[in-house]
mmCIF file of C-alpha atoms in Angstrom:
data_model
loop_
_atom_site.group_PDB
_atom_site.id
_atom_site.type_symbol
_atom_site.label_atom_id
_atom_site.label_comp_id
_atom_site.label_asym_id
_atom_site.label_seq_id
_atom_site.Cartn_x
_atom_site.Cartn_y
_atom_site.Cartn_z
ATOM 1 C CA TYR K 1 2.971 -46.657 -75.277
ATOM 2 C CA ILE K 2 1.975 -49.920 -76.429
ATOM 3 C CA ASP K 3 3.070 -51.901 -73.461
ATOM 4 C CA ASP K 4 1.092 -49.285 -71.326
ATOM 5 C CA PHE K 5 -1.931 -49.886 -73.580
ATOM 6 C CA GLY K 6 -1.972 -53.321 -73.463
ATOM 7 C CA THR K 7 -1.569 -53.669 -69.783
ATOM 8 C CA SER K 8 -4.540 -51.050 -69.347
ATOM 9 C CA LEU K 9 -6.620 -53.258 -71.567
ATOM 10 C CA ARG K 10 -5.909 -56.323 -69.521
ATOM 11 C CA ASN K 11 -6.897 -54.786 -66.284
ATOM 12 C CA ARG K 12 -10.075 -53.534 -67.852
ATOM 13 C CA ALA K 13 -10.709 -56.994 -68.995
ATOM 14 C CA SER K 14 -10.237 -58.612 -65.548
ATOM 15 C CA ARG K 15 -13.157 -56.955 -64.622
ATOM 16 C CA PHE K 16 -15.596 -58.673 -66.425
ATOM 17 C CA GLU K 17 -15.925 -62.357 -67.332
ATOM 18 C CA ILE K 18 -13.812 -63.058 -70.454
ATOM 19 C CA ASP K 19 -14.021 -66.160 -72.209
ATOM 20 C CA ASP K 20 -10.967 -68.283 -73.282
ATOM 21 C CA ASP K 21 -10.786 -66.912 -76.620
ATOM 22 C CA PHE K 22 -9.997 -63.506 -75.471
ATOM 23 C CA SER K 23 -7.455 -64.440 -72.969
ATOM 24 C CA THR K 24 -5.457 -66.637 -75.903
ATOM 25 C CA SER K 25 -6.134 -63.620 -78.222
ATOM 26 C CA PHE K 26 -4.435 -61.350 -75.859
ATOM 27 C CA LEU K 27 -1.644 -63.328 -75.273
ATOM 28 C CA ALA K 28 -0.864 -63.563 -79.117
ATOM 29 C CA PHE K 29 -1.242 -59.651 -78.953
ATOM 30 C CA GLN K 30 1.514 -59.666 -76.490
ATOM 31 C CA ALA K 31 3.543 -61.955 -78.116
ATOM 32 C CA ASN K 32 3.537 -59.980 -81.334
ATOM 33 C CA VAL K 33 4.153 -56.621 -79.623
ATOM 34 C CA GLN K 34 7.343 -58.174 -78.134
ATOM 35 C CA ALA K 35 8.530 -59.338 -81.478
ATOM 36 C CA MET K 36 7.559 -55.899 -82.921
ATOM 37 C CA ARG K 37 9.566 -54.474 -79.839
ATOM 38 C CA GLU K 38 12.759 -56.397 -80.580
ATOM 39 C CA PHE K 39 12.471 -55.889 -84.302
ATOM 40 C CA LEU K 40 12.128 -52.111 -83.928
ATOM 41 C CA GLU K 41 15.024 -52.001 -81.544
ATOM 42 C CA GLY K 42 17.490 -54.243 -83.844
ATOM 43 C CA ALA K 43 16.398 -52.131 -87.009
ATOM 44 C CA GLU K 44 17.523 -48.991 -85.272
ATOM 45 C CA ARG K 45 20.665 -50.243 -84.032
ATOM 46 C CA LEU K 46 21.309 -51.422 -87.609
ATOM 47 C CA VAL K 47 20.501 -47.994 -89.604
ATOM 48 C CA ALA K 48 23.018 -46.492 -86.871
ATOM 49 C CA GLY K 49 25.865 -48.246 -88.240
ATOM 50 C CA PRO K 50 28.263 -49.409 -89.024
ATOM 51 C CA ASP K 51 26.996 -52.788 -89.175
ATOM 52 C CA HIS K 52 26.920 -54.554 -92.440
ATOM 53 C CA LEU K 53 24.374 -56.556 -94.030
ATOM 54 C CA VAL K 54 24.662 -58.959 -97.228
ATOM 55 C CA VAL K 55 21.929 -58.681 -99.558
ATOM 56 C CA PHE K 56 21.348 -62.204 -101.606
ATOM 57 C CA PHE K 57 20.036 -61.753 -104.967
ATOM 58 C CA GLU K 58 18.327 -65.203 -105.599
ATOM 59 C CA ASN K 59 17.531 -66.647 -108.957
ATOM 60 C CA PRO K 60 14.720 -68.951 -108.614
ATOM 61 C CA SER K 61 14.881 -70.230 -112.167
ATOM 62 C CA GLU K 62 18.326 -71.543 -110.786
ATOM 63 C CA LEU K 63 17.124 -73.849 -108.114
ATOM 64 C CA ARG K 64 18.664 -74.346 -104.858
ATOM 65 C CA PRO K 65 17.334 -75.373 -101.553
ATOM 66 C CA GLY K 66 17.707 -72.203 -100.026
ATOM 67 C CA GLY K 67 15.646 -70.201 -102.445
ATOM 68 C CA GLY K 68 17.622 -69.920 -105.615
ATOM 69 C CA PHE K 69 21.400 -69.508 -106.848
ATOM 70 C CA ILE K 70 22.893 -66.288 -105.261
ATOM 71 C CA GLY K 71 24.581 -65.259 -108.392
ATOM 72 C CA SER K 72 25.251 -61.780 -107.024
ATOM 73 C CA TYR K 73 25.077 -60.289 -103.766
ATOM 74 C CA ALA K 74 25.495 -56.642 -102.140
ATOM 75 C CA ASP K 75 27.589 -55.592 -99.352
ATOM 76 C CA LEU K 76 25.267 -52.869 -97.509
ATOM 77 C CA ALA K 77 26.242 -50.749 -94.414
ATOM 78 C CA PHE K 78 24.365 -47.820 -93.002
ATOM 79 C CA GLU K 79 25.521 -44.934 -91.213
ATOM 80 C CA ASP K 80 23.471 -42.176 -89.043
ATOM 81 C CA GLY K 81 20.501 -43.620 -90.875
ATOM 82 C CA ARG K 82 21.747 -43.475 -94.323
ATOM 83 C CA VAL K 83 23.112 -46.007 -96.866
ATOM 84 C CA ALA K 84 26.805 -45.672 -96.598
ATOM 85 C CA VAL K 85 27.948 -48.838 -98.502
ATOM 86 C CA PHE K 86 26.048 -50.471 -101.158
ATOM 87 C CA ASP K 87 28.525 -52.574 -103.389
ATOM 88 C CA VAL K 88 27.141 -55.361 -105.665
ATOM 89 C CA GLU K 89 29.502 -58.122 -106.562
ATOM 90 C CA ASP K 90 29.537 -61.473 -108.337
ATOM 91 C CA ILE K 91 29.403 -64.436 -105.855
ATOM 92 C CA LEU K 92 32.474 -65.625 -107.801
ATOM 93 C CA TYR K 93 34.632 -62.770 -106.770
ATOM 94 C CA PRO K 94 35.236 -63.511 -102.936
ATOM 95 C CA ASP K 95 35.144 -67.352 -103.637
ATOM 96 C CA ARG K 96 38.183 -66.603 -106.250
ATOM 97 C CA GLU K 97 40.212 -65.502 -103.403
ATOM 98 C CA LEU K 98 39.023 -67.868 -100.648
ATOM 99 C CA ALA K 99 42.016 -70.318 -99.846
ATOM 100 C CA MET K 100 40.262 -72.048 -97.260
ATOM 101 C CA LYS K 101 39.181 -75.631 -98.186
ATOM 102 C CA VAL K 102 35.964 -76.939 -97.081
ATOM 103 C CA VAL K 103 34.260 -80.305 -98.110
ATOM 104 C CA PRO K 104 30.899 -79.575 -99.577
ATOM 105 C CA PRO K 105 28.199 -81.965 -98.994
ATOM 106 C CA LYS K 106 28.165 -85.122 -100.988
ATOM 107 C CA PRO K 107 25.842 -83.957 -103.817
ATOM 108 C CA ILE K 108 27.836 -80.760 -104.628
ATOM 109 C CA ARG K 109 30.849 -82.789 -105.220
ATOM 110 C CA LEU K 110 29.859 -83.674 -108.400
ATOM 111 C CA ALA K 111 30.528 -80.194 -109.562
ATOM 112 C CA ALA K 112 33.168 -78.644 -107.078
ATOM 113 C CA THR K 113 35.814 -80.181 -104.864
ATOM 114 C CA SER K 114 35.884 -77.079 -102.550
ATOM 115 C CA TRP K 115 32.859 -75.315 -100.968
ATOM 116 C CA GLY K 116 32.241 -71.644 -101.773
ATOM 117 C CA ALA K 117 29.660 -69.401 -100.953
ATOM 118 C CA ARG K 118 28.200 -69.645 -104.354
ATOM 119 C CA ASP K 119 27.016 -72.965 -103.277
ATOM 120 C CA ALA K 120 26.145 -72.429 -99.886
ATOM 121 C CA ASN K 121 22.586 -71.761 -100.246
ATOM 122 C CA TRP K 122 22.102 -75.495 -99.837
ATOM 123 C CA PHE K 123 19.867 -75.742 -96.667
ATOM 124 C CA PHE K 124 15.988 -75.452 -96.723
ATOM 125 C CA ASP K 125 16.309 -73.624 -93.543
ATOM 126 C CA PHE K 126 17.333 -70.134 -94.581
ATOM 127 C CA PRO K 127 19.109 -69.038 -91.275
ATOM 128 C CA THR K 128 21.525 -72.207 -91.811
ATOM 129 C CA SER K 129 22.093 -71.012 -95.545
ATOM 130 C CA ALA K 130 22.585 -67.427 -94.395
ATOM 131 C CA GLN K 131 25.180 -68.708 -91.677
ATOM 132 C CA LYS K 132 26.975 -70.783 -94.157
ATOM 133 C CA VAL K 133 27.097 -68.250 -97.270
ATOM 134 C CA ILE K 134 28.193 -65.340 -94.411
ATOM 135 C CA HIS K 135 30.976 -67.692 -92.832
ATOM 136 C CA LEU K 136 32.599 -68.225 -96.504
ATOM 137 C CA LEU K 137 32.252 -64.406 -97.369
ATOM 138 C CA GLU K 138 33.892 -63.371 -93.977
ATOM 139 C CA ALA K 139 36.479 -66.037 -94.591
ATOM 140 C CA SER K 140 37.500 -64.796 -97.884
ATOM 141 C CA PRO K 141 40.637 -62.162 -97.958
ATOM 142 C CA ILE K 142 38.294 -59.727 -99.474
ATOM 143 C CA TYR K 143 36.339 -59.188 -96.072
ATOM 144 C CA ALA K 144 38.901 -61.017 -93.871
ATOM 145 C CA ALA K 145 41.299 -58.292 -94.414
ATOM 146 C CA GLN K 146 38.978 -55.516 -93.669
ATOM 147 C CA GLY K 147 37.733 -57.060 -90.643
ATOM 148 C CA THR K 148 34.315 -56.919 -92.210
ATOM 149 C CA VAL K 149 31.538 -58.736 -90.130
ATOM 150 C CA PHE K 150 28.085 -59.371 -91.480
ATOM 151 C CA ARG K 151 25.355 -58.755 -88.920
ATOM 152 C CA GLY K 152 22.433 -60.628 -90.952
ATOM 153 C CA ALA K 153 21.356 -61.570 -94.222
ATOM 154 C CA VAL K 154 18.592 -60.717 -96.438
ATOM 155 C CA GLY K 155 17.689 -62.923 -99.438
ATOM 156 C CA ILE K 156 15.064 -61.525 -102.482
ATOM 157 C CA ASN K 157 14.487 -62.637 -105.958
ATOM 158 C CA ILE K 158 13.383 -61.389 -109.211
ATOM 159 C CA ARG K 159 10.043 -61.133 -107.970
ATOM 160 C CA VAL K 160 10.494 -58.196 -105.456
ATOM 161 C CA LEU K 161 12.150 -56.122 -108.010
ATOM 162 C CA GLU K 162 9.145 -56.965 -110.753
ATOM 163 C CA ASP K 163 6.800 -55.552 -107.697
ATOM 164 C CA VAL K 164 8.794 -52.434 -106.992
ATOM 165 C CA LEU K 165 9.078 -51.325 -110.557
ATOM 166 C CA ARG K 166 5.235 -51.505 -110.984
ATOM 167 C CA ILE K 167 5.293 -49.016 -108.595
ATOM 168 C CA SER K 168 8.313 -46.901 -109.531
ATOM 169 C CA GLY K 169 7.365 -47.145 -113.151
ATOM 170 C CA PRO K 170 10.036 -47.772 -115.939
ATOM 171 C CA VAL K 171 13.826 -47.267 -114.961
ATOM 172 C CA GLU K 172 16.182 -45.799 -117.926
ATOM 173 C CA LEU K 173 19.691 -47.328 -117.775
ATOM 174 C CA PRO K 174 21.239 -45.140 -120.461
ATOM 175 C CA ASP K 175 24.749 -46.978 -119.922
ATOM 176 C CA TYR K 176 23.136 -50.074 -121.190
ATOM 177 C CA GLY K 177 20.944 -48.331 -123.956
ATOM 178 C CA ILE K 178 17.523 -50.050 -121.940
ATOM 179 C CA THR K 179 14.525 -49.208 -119.945
ATOM 180 C CA VAL K 180 13.676 -51.574 -117.677
ATOM 181 C CA THR K 181 10.304 -52.443 -116.591
ATOM 182 C CA ALA K 182 8.418 -55.092 -114.448
ATOM 183 C CA GLU K 183 7.834 -57.139 -117.344
ATOM 184 C CA ASN K 184 11.230 -57.068 -119.224
ATOM 185 C CA VAL K 185 13.588 -56.852 -116.024
ATOM 186 C CA LEU K 186 14.288 -60.388 -115.597
ATOM 187 C CA ARG K 187 14.978 -60.900 -119.351
ATOM 188 C CA GLU K 188 17.292 -57.719 -119.454
ATOM 189 C CA VAL K 189 19.511 -58.661 -116.596
ATOM 190 C CA GLN K 190 20.070 -62.014 -117.711
ATOM 191 C CA LYS K 191 21.140 -60.842 -120.991
ATOM 192 C CA GLU K 192 23.671 -58.280 -119.816
ATOM 193 C CA VAL K 193 25.258 -60.950 -117.004
ATOM 194 C CA SER K 194 25.624 -63.402 -119.711
ATOM 195 C CA ARG K 195 27.203 -61.161 -122.463
ATOM 196 C CA GLN K 196 30.786 -62.176 -122.564
ATOM 197 C CA SER K 197 30.491 -63.296 -119.022
ATOM 198 C CA TRP K 198 34.010 -65.070 -119.279
ATOM 199 C CA THR K 199 36.029 -61.965 -120.284
ATOM 200 C CA ARG K 200 34.144 -59.240 -118.404
ATOM 201 C CA GLY K 201 33.875 -61.041 -114.819
ATOM 202 C CA SER K 202 32.309 -59.312 -112.157
ATOM 203 C CA GLU K 203 31.841 -56.105 -114.403
ATOM 204 C CA ARG K 204 28.762 -57.843 -115.881
ATOM 205 C CA LYS K 205 26.929 -57.735 -112.729
ATOM 206 C CA ASN K 206 27.085 -53.626 -112.333
ATOM 207 C CA ILE K 207 23.555 -53.634 -113.850
ATOM 208 C CA LEU K 208 22.117 -54.863 -110.638
ATOM 209 C CA LYS K 209 24.052 -52.242 -108.662
ATOM 210 C CA ASP K 210 22.762 -49.516 -111.137
ATOM 211 C CA LEU K 211 19.116 -50.636 -111.262
ATOM 212 C CA ALA K 212 19.021 -50.843 -107.427
ATOM 213 C CA GLU K 213 20.289 -47.396 -107.023
ATOM 214 C CA LYS K 214 17.758 -45.855 -109.464
ATOM 215 C CA LEU K 215 14.952 -47.700 -107.470
ATOM 216 C CA LEU K 216 16.247 -46.552 -104.172
ATOM 217 C CA ALA K 217 16.406 -43.092 -105.501
ATOM 218 C CA ALA K 218 12.852 -43.481 -106.873
ATOM 219 C CA ALA K 219 11.635 -44.845 -103.392
ATOM 220 C CA ARG K 220 12.747 -41.640 -101.765
ATOM 221 C CA THR K 221 10.278 -39.614 -103.987
ATOM 222 C CA PHE K 222 7.349 -41.883 -103.401
ATOM 223 C CA ASP K 223 4.142 -39.942 -102.309
ATOM 224 C CA ALA K 224 1.988 -41.519 -99.355
ATOM 225 C CA GLU K 225 -0.236 -43.771 -101.895
ATOM 226 C CA GLU K 226 3.173 -45.275 -103.363
ATOM 227 C CA ASN K 227 4.540 -45.859 -99.846
ATOM 228 C CA ARG K 228 1.420 -47.608 -99.034
ATOM 229 C CA ARG K 229 1.739 -50.115 -102.180
ATOM 230 C CA LEU K 230 5.196 -50.467 -101.434
ATOM 231 C CA ILE K 231 4.784 -51.370 -97.745
ATOM 232 C CA GLU K 232 1.960 -53.717 -98.855
ATOM 233 C CA VAL K 233 4.184 -55.220 -101.477
ATOM 234 C CA LEU K 234 6.988 -55.856 -99.123
ATOM 235 C CA VAL K 235 4.523 -57.773 -96.523
ATOM 236 C CA SER K 236 3.143 -59.634 -99.020
ATOM 237 C CA ARG K 237 6.561 -61.122 -100.067
ATOM 238 C CA LEU K 238 7.573 -61.587 -96.550
ATOM 239 C CA GLU K 239 4.556 -63.730 -96.246
ATOM 240 C CA ASN K 240 5.431 -65.500 -99.515
ATOM 241 C CA LYS K 241 8.834 -66.158 -98.625
ATOM 242 C CA ASP K 242 10.258 -64.239 -101.459
ATOM 243 C CA ILE K 243 11.906 -61.973 -99.039
ATOM 244 C CA ARG K 244 14.075 -63.693 -96.123
ATOM 245 C CA LEU K 245 15.520 -62.104 -93.282
ATOM 246 C CA PHE K 246 18.282 -63.652 -90.853
ATOM 247 C CA PHE K 247 20.037 -61.582 -88.110
ATOM 248 C CA GLU K 248 22.943 -62.407 -85.493
ATOM 249 C CA ASP K 249 23.384 -61.194 -82.221
ATOM 250 C CA ARG K 250 27.276 -60.643 -82.915
#
């Protein structure tokens, strides 16, 4: 329909003397329509399943060229438009099982002799960082044994969670004895993941999974105004690069 509208508009405009500014704007419009079509077609295939995405939870307080240290990540998969898999893990979990030895960039060698997913968010270009993290995750026996292939990656940081919490309101996490708000989410999450970190291992990251599930459940009940605000927030965070996207045609 959009293509037909664009063609009709161009045909009508050709009957008049149109300046170069209009022609330039129309070409930009066509390019945006094409990009939107490709995005929607890809999104439709993705949510139909069974492709997997990896979601990077980046911590901007631990600086990395790619947007912050990936302390945790989620394996996300859809089936028939619904979330079929949403597993949040500590980034160290697949790294511990990784037998492949990769020489890291020279600066990283001061802290590690082998490159792992935890240090692969190393490139200012997000697609390059995403490809490297995905490669190292897929090489870990945790995913290699199942033949899991990640079609793409989404990088988000704490600012996105804060914005969503401003729309949803406080979220109760009774298992942790806390109520999470936009004002305290960073403090409470850091407190939980730091508590007995050596002995608790990946268990300490469960708070992120529990919080994400609560926010997803809340989003399903948003009214029209809340959905409008959510879209505005996501668009703003995309423009600010607090959300980054990378997809591979695999």
